[in-house]
Coordinates of C-alpha atoms in Angstrom, one line a residue:
X11 CA -2.4 -4.0 -14.1
X12 CA 0.1 -6.4 -11.4
X13 CA 0.7 -4.8 -7.7
X14 CA 3.1 -5.7 -5.6
X15 CA 0.9 -7.8 -3.4
X16 CA -2.5 -8.8 -3.6
X17 CA -4.1 -5.6 -1.3
X18 CA -7.3 -7.6 -1.4
X19 CA -6.6 -9.5 1.5
X20 CA -5.7 -5.8 3.8
X21 CA -9.6 -5.3 2.7
X22 CA -10.8 -8.7 3.5
X23 CA -10.4 -8.9 6.8
X24 CA -13.6 -5.5 7.3
X25 CA -15.1 -7.8 5.8
X26 CA -15.1 -10.6 7.8
X27 CA -13.4 -13.3 5.1
X28 CA -10.1 -15.0 5.5
X29 CA -7.3 -14.4 3.0
X30 CA -7.0 -17.7 1.9
X31 CA -3.2 -19.3 1.6
X32 CA -4.2 -20.3 -2.1
X33 CA -4.3 -16.2 -3.5
X34 CA -1.9 -15.3 -0.5
X35 CA 0.6 -18.0 -1.7
X36 CA -0.3 -16.7 -5.9
X37 CA 0.3 -13.1 -5.3
X38 CA 3.7 -14.2 -4.1
X39 CA 4.9 -15.7 -6.9
X40 CA 3.4 -13.7 -9.3
X41 CA 5.8 -10.8 -7.5
X42 CA 8.4 -12.6 -7.2
X43 CA 8.4 -13.5 -10.8
X44 CA 9.1 -10.2 -12.0
X45 CA 12.2 -7.1 -11.2
X46 CA 9.5 -3.8 -10.0
X47 CA 10.5 -0.1 -7.8
X48 CA 7.8 -1.2 -4.6
X49 CA 6.6 2.3 -3.4
X50 CA 4.5 2.9 -0.5
X51 CA 3.3 7.2 -0.5
X52 CA 3.1 8.5 3.0
X53 CA 0.0 10.7 3.7
X54 CA 0.0 13.6 3.8
X55 CA -1.5 15.9 6.7
X56 CA -4.4 16.7 3.9
X57 CA -6.7 14.6 4.0
X58 CA -10.3 14.9 2.3
X59 CA -13.1 11.9 3.2
X60 CA -14.9 12.9 -0.1
X61 CA -15.5 9.7 -2.0
X62 CA -13.4 8.1 0.2
X63 CA -14.5 5.0 1.9
X64 CA -12.3 5.3 5.1
X65 CA -12.3 8.3 7.7
X66 CA -7.9 9.2 8.4
X67 CA -7.2 7.2 11.5
X68 CA -9.0 3.8 9.4
X69 CA -6.7 4.4 6.5
X70 CA -3.6 5.4 8.4
X71 CA -4.4 1.1 9.9
X72 CA -5.2 0.0 6.5
X73 CA -1.1 1.7 5.3
X74 CA 0.0 0.0 8.6
X75 CA -1.4 -3.2 7.6
X76 CA 0.1 -2.7 3.8
X77 CA 3.5 -2.4 5.2
X78 CA 3.2 -5.4 7.6
X79 CA 3.0 -7.2 4.5
X80 CA 5.8 -6.1 2.7
X81 CA 7.6 -6.4 5.8
X82 CA 6.2 -9.9 6.7
X83 CA 7.3 -11.2 3.2
X84 CA 10.2 -9.5 3.1
X85 CA 9.6 -7.2 -0.1
X86 CA 11.7 -4.1 -0.3
X87 CA 9.6 -0.8 -1.4
X88 CA 10.5 2.9 -0.7
X89 CA 8.1 5.4 1.6
X90 CA 8.0 8.5 -0.2
X91 CA 6.1 11.4 0.2
X92 CA 4.2 14.1 -1.4
X93 CA 3.9 16.5 1.2
X94 CA 6.1 19.6 -0.4
X95 CA 3.8 17.9 -3.3
X96 CA 3.8 15.6 -6.1
X97 CA 6.2 16.9 -9.1
X98 CA 8.6 16.7 -5.6
X99 CA 7.2 13.8 -5.5
X100 CA 7.9 11.8 -8.9
X101 CA 11.1 13.8 -9.5
X102 CA 13.0 11.8 -5.8
X103 CA 11.9 8.4 -7.5
X104 CA 13.5 9.1 -11.0
X105 CA 16.8 10.1 -9.4

């Protein structure tokens, strides 16, 4: 499975680990070697912490870090809202 960025770097800071420049470079090289469609799914107002490690405010901070990484490396992405339902979001992406 290929992901648009090494999202692990978002979580390494939480564990007190530094992001490895080598891993970051390899992830970017792999990302730019392929054509891809990058989607960022905006959080809806509904949030259930059931089965999750993070509370809503922590999850929103992680969202900000992910968007920051995408912007810092000029990785284009489209934000998709699921506020009006997942099927409508899928239809928007397929347009």
